[in-house]
Short mmCIF file of C-alpha atoms in Angstrom, two decimals:
data_model
loop_
_atom_site.label_atom_id
_atom_site.label_comp_id
_atom_site.label_asym_id
_atom_site.label_seq_id
_atom_site.Cartn_x
_atom_site.Cartn_y
_atom_site.Cartn_z
CA MET A 1 12.75 10.26 -4.20
CA GLY A 2 15.99 11.03 -6.03
CA TYR A 3 19.44 9.61 -5.39
CA LYS A 4 21.68 10.71 -2.57
CA ALA A 5 25.07 12.26 -3.27
CA GLU A 6 26.94 9.53 -1.37
CA GLY A 7 26.48 6.88 -4.06
CA GLU A 8 28.95 4.06 -4.57
CA GLY A 9 30.64 2.67 -7.63
CA PHE A 10 29.15 3.84 -10.91
CA MET A 11 26.51 5.86 -9.02
CA VAL A 12 29.04 8.36 -7.63
CA GLY A 13 28.14 11.78 -8.92
CA VAL A 14 24.88 10.66 -10.56
CA GLN A 15 22.12 13.07 -9.71
CA ILE A 16 18.49 12.29 -10.38
CA ASN A 17 16.00 14.83 -9.17
CA PRO A 18 13.15 13.75 -6.93
CA ILE A 19 9.74 13.19 -8.46
CA ARG A 20 7.68 16.35 -8.33
CA GLY A 21 4.18 16.28 -6.89
CA LEU A 22 4.66 13.62 -4.21
CA PRO A 23 2.99 14.50 -0.90
CA SER A 24 5.39 15.99 1.64
CA GLY A 25 5.01 13.04 4.05
CA PHE A 26 5.62 10.41 1.38
CA PRO A 27 9.34 9.85 2.19
CA ASP A 28 8.41 9.28 5.85
CA LEU A 29 5.74 6.82 4.80
CA LEU A 30 8.26 4.87 2.70
CA ARG A 31 10.72 4.90 5.62
CA PHE A 32 7.97 3.51 7.88
CA ILE A 33 7.35 0.72 5.37
CA LEU A 34 11.04 -0.17 5.19
CA GLU A 35 11.36 -0.18 8.99
CA HIS A 36 8.36 -2.53 9.41
CA ILE A 37 8.81 -4.77 6.37
CA GLU A 38 9.84 -7.78 8.50
CA ASP A 39 7.41 -7.27 11.41
CA LYS A 40 5.42 -10.31 12.51
CA MET A 41 2.28 -8.19 12.99
CA VAL A 42 1.51 -7.14 9.43
CA GLU A 43 -1.49 -4.84 9.95
CA PRO A 44 0.51 -1.59 10.46
CA LEU A 45 2.69 -2.47 7.48
CA LEU A 46 -0.36 -3.17 5.30
CA GLU A 47 -1.97 0.11 6.34
CA GLY A 48 1.22 1.99 5.46
CA LEU A 49 1.53 0.25 2.10
CA LEU A 50 -2.07 1.01 1.19
CA GLU A 51 -1.70 4.62 2.31
CA ALA A 52 1.36 4.93 0.06
CA ARG A 53 -0.57 3.51 -2.89
CA VAL A 54 -3.47 5.89 -2.22
CA GLU A 55 -1.12 8.89 -2.13
CA LEU A 56 0.64 7.73 -5.30
CA ARG A 57 -2.58 7.16 -7.24
CA PRO A 58 -3.28 10.79 -8.33
CA LEU A 59 0.17 10.99 -9.91
CA LEU A 60 -0.40 7.70 -11.72
CA LEU A 61 -3.70 8.87 -13.17
CA ASN A 62 -2.27 12.11 -14.57
CA SER A 63 0.42 12.45 -17.16
CA HIS A 64 3.79 12.82 -15.49
CA GLU A 65 7.37 13.06 -16.74
CA ARG A 66 8.46 10.23 -14.39
CA LEU A 67 5.45 7.97 -15.00
CA LYS A 68 7.61 4.86 -15.50
CA ASP A 69 9.25 5.36 -12.08
CA LEU A 70 5.83 5.86 -10.48
CA ILE A 71 4.43 2.73 -12.12
CA PHE A 72 7.35 0.61 -10.91
CA LEU A 73 6.99 2.02 -7.39
CA ASP A 74 3.28 1.19 -7.40
CA ILE A 75 4.00 -2.34 -8.65
CA ALA A 76 6.56 -2.80 -5.85
CA LEU A 77 4.09 -1.56 -3.24
CA ASP A 78 1.36 -3.85 -4.62
CA SER A 79 3.70 -6.84 -4.55
CA THR A 80 4.71 -6.07 -0.97
CA VAL A 81 1.04 -5.88 0.05
CA ARG A 82 0.48 -9.33 -1.40
CA THR A 83 3.56 -10.74 0.37
CA ALA A 84 2.53 -9.20 3.71
CA ILE A 85 -1.01 -10.56 3.41
CA GLU A 86 0.34 -14.04 2.67
CA ARG A 87 2.63 -13.75 5.71
CA GLY A 88 -0.36 -12.72 7.83
CA TYR A 89 -2.44 -15.80 6.93
CA GLU A 90 -0.98 -17.67 9.89
CA GLU A 91 -2.49 -15.10 12.26
CA LEU A 92 -5.94 -15.80 10.86
CA ASN A 93 -6.11 -19.44 11.94
CA ASN A 94 -7.59 -18.61 15.34
CA ALA A 95 -8.67 -15.03 14.64
CA LYS A 96 -12.04 -13.51 15.39
CA PRO A 97 -14.32 -12.77 12.43
CA GLU A 98 -13.60 -9.02 12.73
CA LYS A 99 -9.90 -9.59 12.10
CA ILE A 100 -10.60 -11.85 9.13
CA ILE A 101 -12.94 -9.23 7.68
CA TYR A 102 -10.27 -6.58 8.24
CA PHE A 103 -7.73 -8.64 6.27
CA ILE A 104 -10.28 -9.14 3.51
CA SER A 105 -10.95 -5.39 3.42
CA LEU A 106 -7.23 -4.64 3.10
CA SER A 107 -6.95 -7.15 0.25
CA LEU A 108 -9.97 -5.67 -1.51
CA GLU A 109 -8.70 -2.12 -1.06
CA ASN A 110 -5.41 -3.16 -2.65
CA LEU A 111 -7.33 -4.72 -5.52
CA ALA A 112 -9.39 -1.56 -5.97
CA LEU A 113 -6.20 0.51 -6.14
CA SER A 114 -5.15 -1.61 -9.11
CA THR A 115 -8.25 -0.75 -11.13
CA ASP A 116 -8.74 2.30 -13.28
CA ASP A 117 -12.06 3.73 -12.10
CA ASN A 118 -12.26 2.50 -8.53
CA GLU A 119 -14.39 4.99 -6.61
CA ASP A 120 -17.62 2.99 -6.96
CA LEU A 121 -15.82 -0.25 -6.17
CA LEU A 122 -14.28 1.23 -3.00
CA TYR A 123 -17.65 2.57 -1.88
CA CYS A 124 -19.33 -0.83 -2.37
CA ILE A 125 -16.53 -2.62 -0.52
CA LYS A 126 -16.77 -0.26 2.45
CA VAL A 127 -20.57 -0.52 2.65
CA CYS A 128 -20.50 -4.33 2.49
CA LEU A 129 -17.76 -4.62 5.08
CA CYS A 130 -19.52 -2.20 7.43
CA LYS A 131 -22.68 -4.29 7.19
CA LEU A 132 -20.70 -7.46 7.93
CA LEU A 133 -19.04 -5.87 10.95
CA VAL A 134 -22.38 -4.65 12.28
CA SER A 135 -23.90 -8.11 11.90
CA PHE A 136 -20.94 -9.73 13.73
CA SER A 137 -21.09 -7.12 16.48
CA SER A 138 -24.78 -7.73 17.13
CA GLN A 139 -24.29 -11.49 17.56
#
């Protein structure tokens, strides 16, 4: 995002320009994530994290002058997804099958975002999960 002018210590006066090519709403998305990082209900946080990874993905797949920064941001988002999912396990003890399937779908989507050519994988995941949801709904 770039550093702010009001840095402290050795960061005073350091200016690093923001990364070009990020979607305009990306800073708001990261602010949302930071505001909800400790929430007990992890679904909104997980959705925000995955949305951030989806929006970051095109920049990761193309050559970029700040690729290292983008990679580290993606790693941090991925790690936070994993931590939030682990924190949400407790909710699943008495959850309905639909909620368990939803958690699984979020986990699988995060996994797919960590693979190189993921379009086919994402399509298969969505089709399988839709079929599972339909079968649970009809019971």
